[in-house]
Amino acid sequence: MTTLQRIAQAYNRAPSFDASIVHHWLALKRDVITLYKLIRTRIDVVFVEGQPYATARDMIEQCHASGILRISTDFAAHPIFGEEINCQFRAIHDYCHIMRNAAFDLHGEIS
């Protein structure tokens, strides 16, 4: 079994909600709020409906050209973060990929 298959299998077996780890999510939420404020000093973030980019490369190029990062609000519900913080988390995640020119694949996620 490949690493990706093991990850997918573990993900599929994981509970959809585990109350025993809520404190970890709350700690991450505090970090998200702090990091989101930081990236907003470096780039404009706009939350939009739908998918604003055709590809990851398109996102990276448009963001570098315009200084604007568009983040989809689609499917943003989260049992602890709520939609707003989850979208801020998405912004931080995508910003890190843009700044590192990292692909949105397993290697890019790990880097």
mmCIF file of C-alpha atoms in Angstrom:
data_model
loop_
_atom_site.group_PDB
_atom_site.id
_atom_site.type_symbol
_atom_site.label_atom_id
_atom_site.label_comp_id
_atom_site.label_asym_id
_atom_site.label_seq_id
_atom_site.Cartn_x
_atom_site.Cartn_y
_atom_site.Cartn_z
ATOM 1 C CA MET A 1 0.000 0.000 0.000
ATOM 2 C CA THR A 2 1.355 3.428 -0.918
ATOM 3 C CA THR A 3 1.676 6.332 1.493
ATOM 4 C CA LEU A 4 -1.202 8.114 -0.241
ATOM 5 C CA GLN A 5 -3.405 5.045 0.083
ATOM 6 C CA ARG A 6 -2.604 4.755 3.799
ATOM 7 C CA ILE A 7 -3.410 8.439 4.316
ATOM 8 C CA ALA A 8 -6.696 8.083 2.418
ATOM 9 C CA GLN A 9 -7.599 4.971 4.381
ATOM 10 C CA ALA A 10 -6.871 6.664 7.723
ATOM 11 C CA TYR A 11 -8.890 9.712 6.657
ATOM 12 C CA ASN A 12 -11.866 7.551 5.692
ATOM 13 C CA ARG A 13 -11.753 5.726 9.046
ATOM 14 C CA ALA A 14 -11.447 8.892 11.122
ATOM 15 C CA PRO A 15 -14.541 10.152 12.960
ATOM 16 C CA SER A 16 -16.190 13.237 11.503
ATOM 17 C CA PHE A 17 -16.009 14.916 14.914
ATOM 18 C CA ASP A 18 -13.944 14.045 17.978
ATOM 19 C CA ALA A 19 -14.820 16.138 21.037
ATOM 20 C CA SER A 20 -11.640 15.060 22.818
ATOM 21 C CA ILE A 21 -9.489 17.167 20.463
ATOM 22 C CA VAL A 22 -11.520 20.373 20.447
ATOM 23 C CA HIS A 23 -8.858 22.103 22.569
ATOM 24 C CA HIS A 24 -6.337 21.523 19.746
ATOM 25 C CA TRP A 25 -8.674 23.155 17.232
ATOM 26 C CA LEU A 26 -9.181 26.110 19.579
ATOM 27 C CA ALA A 27 -5.403 26.552 19.883
ATOM 28 C CA LEU A 28 -5.107 26.439 16.091
ATOM 29 C CA LYS A 29 -7.944 28.959 15.826
ATOM 30 C CA ARG A 30 -5.932 31.465 17.882
ATOM 31 C CA ASP A 31 -2.952 30.946 15.573
ATOM 32 C CA VAL A 32 -5.135 31.354 12.488
ATOM 33 C CA ILE A 33 -6.411 34.710 13.739
ATOM 34 C CA THR A 34 -2.851 35.900 14.397
ATOM 35 C CA LEU A 35 -1.422 34.650 11.096
ATOM 36 C CA TYR A 36 -4.351 35.998 9.084
ATOM 37 C CA LYS A 37 -3.731 39.480 10.499
ATOM 38 C CA LEU A 38 -0.081 39.120 9.497
ATOM 39 C CA ILE A 39 -0.707 38.083 5.895
ATOM 40 C CA ARG A 40 -3.241 40.899 5.505
ATOM 41 C CA THR A 41 -0.304 43.310 5.976
ATOM 42 C CA ARG A 42 1.336 41.713 2.910
ATOM 43 C CA ILE A 43 -1.541 40.957 0.562
ATOM 44 C CA ASP A 44 -5.202 41.792 0.070
ATOM 45 C CA VAL A 45 -7.545 38.871 0.694
ATOM 46 C CA VAL A 46 -10.977 38.799 -0.898
ATOM 47 C CA PHE A 47 -13.539 36.105 -0.097
ATOM 48 C CA VAL A 48 -15.658 35.054 -3.063
ATOM 49 C CA GLU A 49 -18.313 32.527 -3.979
ATOM 50 C CA GLY A 50 -17.281 29.908 -6.507
ATOM 51 C CA GLN A 51 -13.792 28.956 -7.561
ATOM 52 C CA PRO A 52 -11.838 32.100 -8.473
ATOM 53 C CA TYR A 53 -8.975 30.365 -10.292
ATOM 54 C CA ALA A 54 -8.824 27.797 -13.069
ATOM 55 C CA THR A 55 -5.673 26.177 -11.672
ATOM 56 C CA ALA A 56 -3.200 26.521 -8.829
ATOM 57 C CA ARG A 57 -0.711 28.064 -11.273
ATOM 58 C CA ASP A 58 -3.379 30.620 -12.235
ATOM 59 C CA MET A 59 -3.837 31.510 -8.563
ATOM 60 C CA ILE A 60 -0.111 31.981 -8.035
ATOM 61 C CA GLU A 61 0.329 34.106 -11.167
ATOM 62 C CA GLN A 62 -2.738 36.278 -10.541
ATOM 63 C CA CYS A 63 -1.809 36.816 -6.915
ATOM 64 C CA HIS A 64 1.737 37.892 -7.772
ATOM 65 C CA ALA A 65 0.454 40.197 -10.522
ATOM 66 C CA SER A 66 -2.373 41.842 -8.574
ATOM 67 C CA GLY A 67 -1.463 41.505 -4.897
ATOM 68 C CA ILE A 68 -4.929 40.064 -4.323
ATOM 69 C CA LEU A 69 -5.650 36.554 -3.083
ATOM 70 C CA ARG A 70 -9.188 35.380 -3.746
ATOM 71 C CA ILE A 71 -10.472 32.656 -1.434
ATOM 72 C CA SER A 72 -13.570 30.599 -2.132
ATOM 73 C CA THR A 73 -16.235 30.553 0.565
ATOM 74 C CA ASP A 74 -17.736 27.385 -0.926
ATOM 75 C CA PHE A 75 -18.084 24.467 1.488
ATOM 76 C CA ALA A 76 -16.552 26.501 4.334
ATOM 77 C CA ALA A 77 -18.675 25.140 7.185
ATOM 78 C CA HIS A 78 -16.566 23.877 10.079
ATOM 79 C CA PRO A 79 -17.801 22.531 13.431
ATOM 80 C CA ILE A 80 -15.299 24.551 15.488
ATOM 81 C CA PHE A 81 -13.836 27.294 13.307
ATOM 82 C CA GLY A 82 -17.086 28.348 11.703
ATOM 83 C CA GLU A 83 -17.033 29.695 8.151
ATOM 84 C CA GLU A 84 -15.107 32.915 8.788
ATOM 85 C CA ILE A 85 -12.104 31.365 10.535
ATOM 86 C CA ASN A 86 -12.086 28.420 8.136
ATOM 87 C CA CYS A 87 -11.845 30.840 5.194
ATOM 88 C CA GLN A 88 -9.035 32.672 6.968
ATOM 89 C CA PHE A 89 -7.280 29.314 7.393
ATOM 90 C CA ARG A 90 -7.685 28.721 3.654
ATOM 91 C CA ALA A 91 -6.111 32.111 2.975
ATOM 92 C CA ILE A 92 -3.093 31.281 5.147
ATOM 93 C CA HIS A 93 -2.752 27.869 3.498
ATOM 94 C CA ASP A 94 -2.893 29.258 -0.032
ATOM 95 C CA TYR A 95 -0.616 32.187 0.818
ATOM 96 C CA CYS A 96 2.047 29.751 2.014
ATOM 97 C CA HIS A 97 1.836 27.854 -1.275
ATOM 98 C CA ILE A 98 2.125 31.107 -3.225
ATOM 99 C CA MET A 99 5.115 32.397 -1.296
ATOM 100 C CA ARG A 100 6.936 29.072 -1.575
ATOM 101 C CA ASN A 101 5.764 28.439 -5.150
ATOM 102 C CA ALA A 102 4.713 25.037 -3.800
ATOM 103 C CA ALA A 103 2.433 22.748 -5.737
ATOM 104 C CA PHE A 104 -0.918 21.651 -4.310
ATOM 105 C CA ASP A 105 0.139 18.017 -4.199
ATOM 106 C CA LEU A 106 1.525 15.803 -1.439
ATOM 107 C CA HIS A 107 5.069 17.119 -1.923
ATOM 108 C CA GLY A 108 3.856 20.744 -1.891
ATOM 109 C CA GLU A 109 1.787 20.185 1.233
ATOM 110 C CA ILE A 110 4.692 18.651 3.089
ATOM 111 C CA SER A 111 7.161 21.317 1.988
#
